[in-house]
Tab-separated table of C-alpha atoms in Angstrom:
chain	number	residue	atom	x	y	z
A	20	UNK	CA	3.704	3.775	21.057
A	21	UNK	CA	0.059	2.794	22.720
A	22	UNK	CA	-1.165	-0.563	21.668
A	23	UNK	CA	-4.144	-0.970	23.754
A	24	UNK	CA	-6.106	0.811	26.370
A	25	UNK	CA	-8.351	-0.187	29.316
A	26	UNK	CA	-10.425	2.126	31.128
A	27	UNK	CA	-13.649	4.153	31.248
A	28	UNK	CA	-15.534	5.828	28.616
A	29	UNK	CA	-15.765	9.058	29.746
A	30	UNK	CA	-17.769	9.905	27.028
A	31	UNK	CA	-18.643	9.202	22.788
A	32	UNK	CA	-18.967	11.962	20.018
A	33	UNK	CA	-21.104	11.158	16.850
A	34	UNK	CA	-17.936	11.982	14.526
A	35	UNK	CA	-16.945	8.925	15.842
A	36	UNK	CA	-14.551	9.363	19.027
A	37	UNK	CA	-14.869	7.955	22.361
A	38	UNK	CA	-12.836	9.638	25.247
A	39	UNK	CA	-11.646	6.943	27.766
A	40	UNK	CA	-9.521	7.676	30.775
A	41	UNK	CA	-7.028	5.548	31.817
A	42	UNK	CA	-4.840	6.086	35.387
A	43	UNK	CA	-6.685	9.669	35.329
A	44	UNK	CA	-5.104	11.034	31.417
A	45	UNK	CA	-8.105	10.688	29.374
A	46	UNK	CA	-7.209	9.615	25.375
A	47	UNK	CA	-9.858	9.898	22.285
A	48	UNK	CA	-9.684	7.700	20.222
A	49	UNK	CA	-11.552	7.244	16.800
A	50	UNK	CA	-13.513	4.374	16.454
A	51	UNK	CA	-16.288	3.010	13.835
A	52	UNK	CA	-19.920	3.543	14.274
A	53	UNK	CA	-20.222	0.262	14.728
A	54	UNK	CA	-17.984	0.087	18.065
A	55	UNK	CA	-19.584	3.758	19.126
A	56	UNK	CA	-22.954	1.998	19.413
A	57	UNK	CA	-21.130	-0.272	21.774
A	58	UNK	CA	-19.372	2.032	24.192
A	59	UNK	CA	-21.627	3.161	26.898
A	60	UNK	CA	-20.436	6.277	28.842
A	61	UNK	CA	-19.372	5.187	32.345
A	62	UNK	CA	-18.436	1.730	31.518
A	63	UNK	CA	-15.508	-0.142	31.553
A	64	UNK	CA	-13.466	-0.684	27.905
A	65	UNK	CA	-10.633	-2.324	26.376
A	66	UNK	CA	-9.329	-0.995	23.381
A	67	UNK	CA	-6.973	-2.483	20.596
A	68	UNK	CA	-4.921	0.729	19.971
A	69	UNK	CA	-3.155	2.135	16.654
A	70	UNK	CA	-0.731	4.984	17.362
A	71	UNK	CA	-1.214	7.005	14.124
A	72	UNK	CA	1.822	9.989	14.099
A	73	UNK	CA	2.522	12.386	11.658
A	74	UNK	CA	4.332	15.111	10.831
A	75	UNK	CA	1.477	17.494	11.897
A	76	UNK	CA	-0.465	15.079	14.248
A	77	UNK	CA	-0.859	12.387	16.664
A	78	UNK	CA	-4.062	10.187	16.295
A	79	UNK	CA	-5.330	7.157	18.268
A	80	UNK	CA	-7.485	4.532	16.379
A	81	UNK	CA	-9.381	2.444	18.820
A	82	UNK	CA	-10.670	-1.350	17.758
A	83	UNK	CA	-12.607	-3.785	19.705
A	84	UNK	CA	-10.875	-7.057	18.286
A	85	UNK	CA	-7.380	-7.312	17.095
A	86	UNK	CA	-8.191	-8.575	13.961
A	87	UNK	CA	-10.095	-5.049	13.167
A	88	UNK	CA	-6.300	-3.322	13.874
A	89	UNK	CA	-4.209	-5.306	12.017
A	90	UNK	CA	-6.910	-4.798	8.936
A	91	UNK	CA	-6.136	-1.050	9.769
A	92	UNK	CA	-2.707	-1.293	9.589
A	93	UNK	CA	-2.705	-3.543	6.759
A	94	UNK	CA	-5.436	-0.742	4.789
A	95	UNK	CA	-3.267	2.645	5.723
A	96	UNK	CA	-0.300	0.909	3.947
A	97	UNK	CA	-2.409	0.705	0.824
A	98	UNK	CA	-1.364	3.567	-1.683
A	99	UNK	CA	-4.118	6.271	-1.433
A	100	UNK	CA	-5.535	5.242	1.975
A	101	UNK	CA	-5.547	7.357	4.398
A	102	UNK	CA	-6.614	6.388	8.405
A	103	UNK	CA	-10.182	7.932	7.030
A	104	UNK	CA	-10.738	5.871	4.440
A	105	UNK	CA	-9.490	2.239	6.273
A	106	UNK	CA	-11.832	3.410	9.284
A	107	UNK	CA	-14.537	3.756	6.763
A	108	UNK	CA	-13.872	0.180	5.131
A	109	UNK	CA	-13.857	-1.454	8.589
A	110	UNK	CA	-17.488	0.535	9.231
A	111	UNK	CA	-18.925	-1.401	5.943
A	112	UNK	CA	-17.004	-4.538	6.040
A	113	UNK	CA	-15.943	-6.140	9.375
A	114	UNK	CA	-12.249	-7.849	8.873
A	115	UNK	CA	-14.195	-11.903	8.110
A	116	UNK	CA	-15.966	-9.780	5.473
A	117	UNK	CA	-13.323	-7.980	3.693
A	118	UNK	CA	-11.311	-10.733	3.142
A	119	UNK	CA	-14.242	-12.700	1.342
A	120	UNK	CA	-14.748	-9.898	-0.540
A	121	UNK	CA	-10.934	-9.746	-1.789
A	122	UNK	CA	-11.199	-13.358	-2.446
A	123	UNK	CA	-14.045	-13.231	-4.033
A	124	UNK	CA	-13.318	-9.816	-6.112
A	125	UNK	CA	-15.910	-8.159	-5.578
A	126	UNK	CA	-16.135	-4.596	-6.902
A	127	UNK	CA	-19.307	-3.834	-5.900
A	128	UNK	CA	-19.282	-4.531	-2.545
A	129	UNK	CA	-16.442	-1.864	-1.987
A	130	UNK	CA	-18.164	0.658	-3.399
A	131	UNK	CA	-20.529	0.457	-0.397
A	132	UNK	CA	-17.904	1.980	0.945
A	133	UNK	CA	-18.251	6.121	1.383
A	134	UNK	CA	-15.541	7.924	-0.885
A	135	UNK	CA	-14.981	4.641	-2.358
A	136	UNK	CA	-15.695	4.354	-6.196
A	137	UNK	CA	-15.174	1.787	-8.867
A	138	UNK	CA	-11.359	2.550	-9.601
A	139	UNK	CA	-10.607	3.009	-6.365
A	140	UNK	CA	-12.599	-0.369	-5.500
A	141	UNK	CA	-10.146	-2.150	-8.394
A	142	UNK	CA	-7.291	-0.707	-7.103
A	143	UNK	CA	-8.027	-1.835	-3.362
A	144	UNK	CA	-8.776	-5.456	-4.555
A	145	UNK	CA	-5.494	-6.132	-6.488
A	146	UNK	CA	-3.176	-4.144	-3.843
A	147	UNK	CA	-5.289	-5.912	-0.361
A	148	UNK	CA	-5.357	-9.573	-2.363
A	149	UNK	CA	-1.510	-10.495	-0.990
A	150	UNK	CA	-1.878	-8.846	2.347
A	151	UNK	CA	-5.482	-9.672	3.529
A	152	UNK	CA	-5.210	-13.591	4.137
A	153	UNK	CA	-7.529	-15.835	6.466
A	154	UNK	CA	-4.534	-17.138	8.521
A	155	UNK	CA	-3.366	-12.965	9.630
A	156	UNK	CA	-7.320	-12.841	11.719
A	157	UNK	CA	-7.688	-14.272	15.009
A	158	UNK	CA	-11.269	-15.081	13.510
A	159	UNK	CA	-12.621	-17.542	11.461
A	160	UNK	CA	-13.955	-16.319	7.993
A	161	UNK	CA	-18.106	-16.424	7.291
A	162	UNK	CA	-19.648	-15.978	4.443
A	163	UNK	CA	-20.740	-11.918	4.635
A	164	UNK	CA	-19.244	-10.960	1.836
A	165	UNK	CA	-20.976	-13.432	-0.167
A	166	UNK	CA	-24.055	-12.500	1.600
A	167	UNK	CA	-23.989	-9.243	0.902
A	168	UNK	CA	-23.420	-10.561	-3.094
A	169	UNK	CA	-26.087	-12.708	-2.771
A	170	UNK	CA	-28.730	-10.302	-1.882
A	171	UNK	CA	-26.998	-7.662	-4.417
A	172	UNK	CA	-27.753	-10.003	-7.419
A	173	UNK	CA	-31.482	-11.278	-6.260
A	174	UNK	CA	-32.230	-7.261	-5.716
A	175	UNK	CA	-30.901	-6.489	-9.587
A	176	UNK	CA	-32.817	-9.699	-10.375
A	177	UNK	CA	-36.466	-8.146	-8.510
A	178	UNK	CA	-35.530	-4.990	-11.209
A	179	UNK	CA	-33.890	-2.816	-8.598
A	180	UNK	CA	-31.368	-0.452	-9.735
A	181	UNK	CA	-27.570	-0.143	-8.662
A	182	UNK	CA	-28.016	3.145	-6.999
A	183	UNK	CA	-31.191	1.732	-4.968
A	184	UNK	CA	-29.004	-1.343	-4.170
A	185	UNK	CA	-25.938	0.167	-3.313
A	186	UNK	CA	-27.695	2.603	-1.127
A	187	UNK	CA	-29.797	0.136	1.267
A	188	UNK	CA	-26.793	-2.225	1.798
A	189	UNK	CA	-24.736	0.408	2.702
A	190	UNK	CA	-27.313	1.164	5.556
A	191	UNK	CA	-27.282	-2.671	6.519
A	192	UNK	CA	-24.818	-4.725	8.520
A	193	UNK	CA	-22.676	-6.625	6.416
A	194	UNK	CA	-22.176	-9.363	8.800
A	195	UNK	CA	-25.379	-10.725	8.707
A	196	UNK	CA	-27.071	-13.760	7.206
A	197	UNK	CA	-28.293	-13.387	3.458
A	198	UNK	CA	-31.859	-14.112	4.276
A	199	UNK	CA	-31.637	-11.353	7.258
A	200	UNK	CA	-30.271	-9.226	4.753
A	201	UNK	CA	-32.430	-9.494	1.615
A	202	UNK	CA	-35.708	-9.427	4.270
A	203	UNK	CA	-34.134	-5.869	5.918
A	204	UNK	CA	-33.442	-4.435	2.293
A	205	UNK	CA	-36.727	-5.725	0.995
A	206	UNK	CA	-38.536	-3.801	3.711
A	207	UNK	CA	-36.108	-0.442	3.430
A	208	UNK	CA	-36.664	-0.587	-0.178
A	209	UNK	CA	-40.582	-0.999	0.153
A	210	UNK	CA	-40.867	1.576	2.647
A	211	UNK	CA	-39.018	4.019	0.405
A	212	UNK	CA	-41.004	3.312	-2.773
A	213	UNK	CA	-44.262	3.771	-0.535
């Protein structure tokens, strides 16, 4: 099984897969949007690897920190999710995130999460709240998730409604302050009322 790979991106799709070569065999691997931004074609990478197999396929899932892959592993063993889904959780939530969300049981926030709806979002919270725990990440927890609450609730509170909401946070980085966040929403909002 591959665990990791270093070498050079060779080159990035936009349905999110990078091609690096390693020793001359070149692998794709699926990654986030948020770690495509980062690869540059001709640079040098290192990849955390998961070796998805099948009966019908063989799939590499490429993460920058390890803490991102063991979220991955620990998501695909949730009932109903699927290497899709779990790539699309880590692309709204990073790993710090998710597990403040879990602890914090927050609904909501999933649902920022494409293909992710309410049951689904309950389901995910009770099944994720024994395996996602601070001391399984390599990185400290922050306060995203709450972040992300925090500017949810003073939105709803300026008389924005939940689709509005839901639809500029999803477009926003979820790892960033609460002020950053409520400024960047105020200012997508505005410029989509205008």
């Amino acid at each position: 099984m591959i665990g990791s790979l270093r070498g050079e991106v060779l080159e990035r799709e936009l349905d999110g897969i990078v091609l690096v070569e390693v020793a001359g065999v070149g692998y794709r691997v699926h990654i986030t949007e948020r770690t495509l931004a980062e690869l540059e074609p001709g640079t040098e990478t290192f990849l955390y690897v998961h070796h998805h197999v099948t009966e019908t396929a063989e799939s590499l899932f490429g993460f920058r920190a390890k803490d991102e892959r063991i979220t991955f592993q620990h998501l695909i063993k949730t009932n109903g999710v699927g290497p899709a889904l779990a790539m699309a959780v880590l692309a709204t939530h990073p790993p710090a995130a998710l597990v403040d969300i879990i602890a914090s049981n927050d609904v909501a926030a999933l649902t920022l999460v494409s293909g992710v709806g309410k049951k689904t979002a309950e389901r995910l919270l009770v099944e994720l709240r024994d395996r996602l725990s601070l001391p399984m990440l390599d990185t400290p927890s922050d306060t995203s998730g709450s972040a992300v609450s925090e500017v949810r609730e003073a939105l709803t509170g300026l008389g924005y409604g939940t689709d509005e909401v839901r639809d500029v946070l999803r477009d926003l980085p979820s790892d960033a302050p609460s002020a950053t966040l409520l400024r960047d929403a105020l200012k997508s909002l505005g410029s989509k009322r205008a």
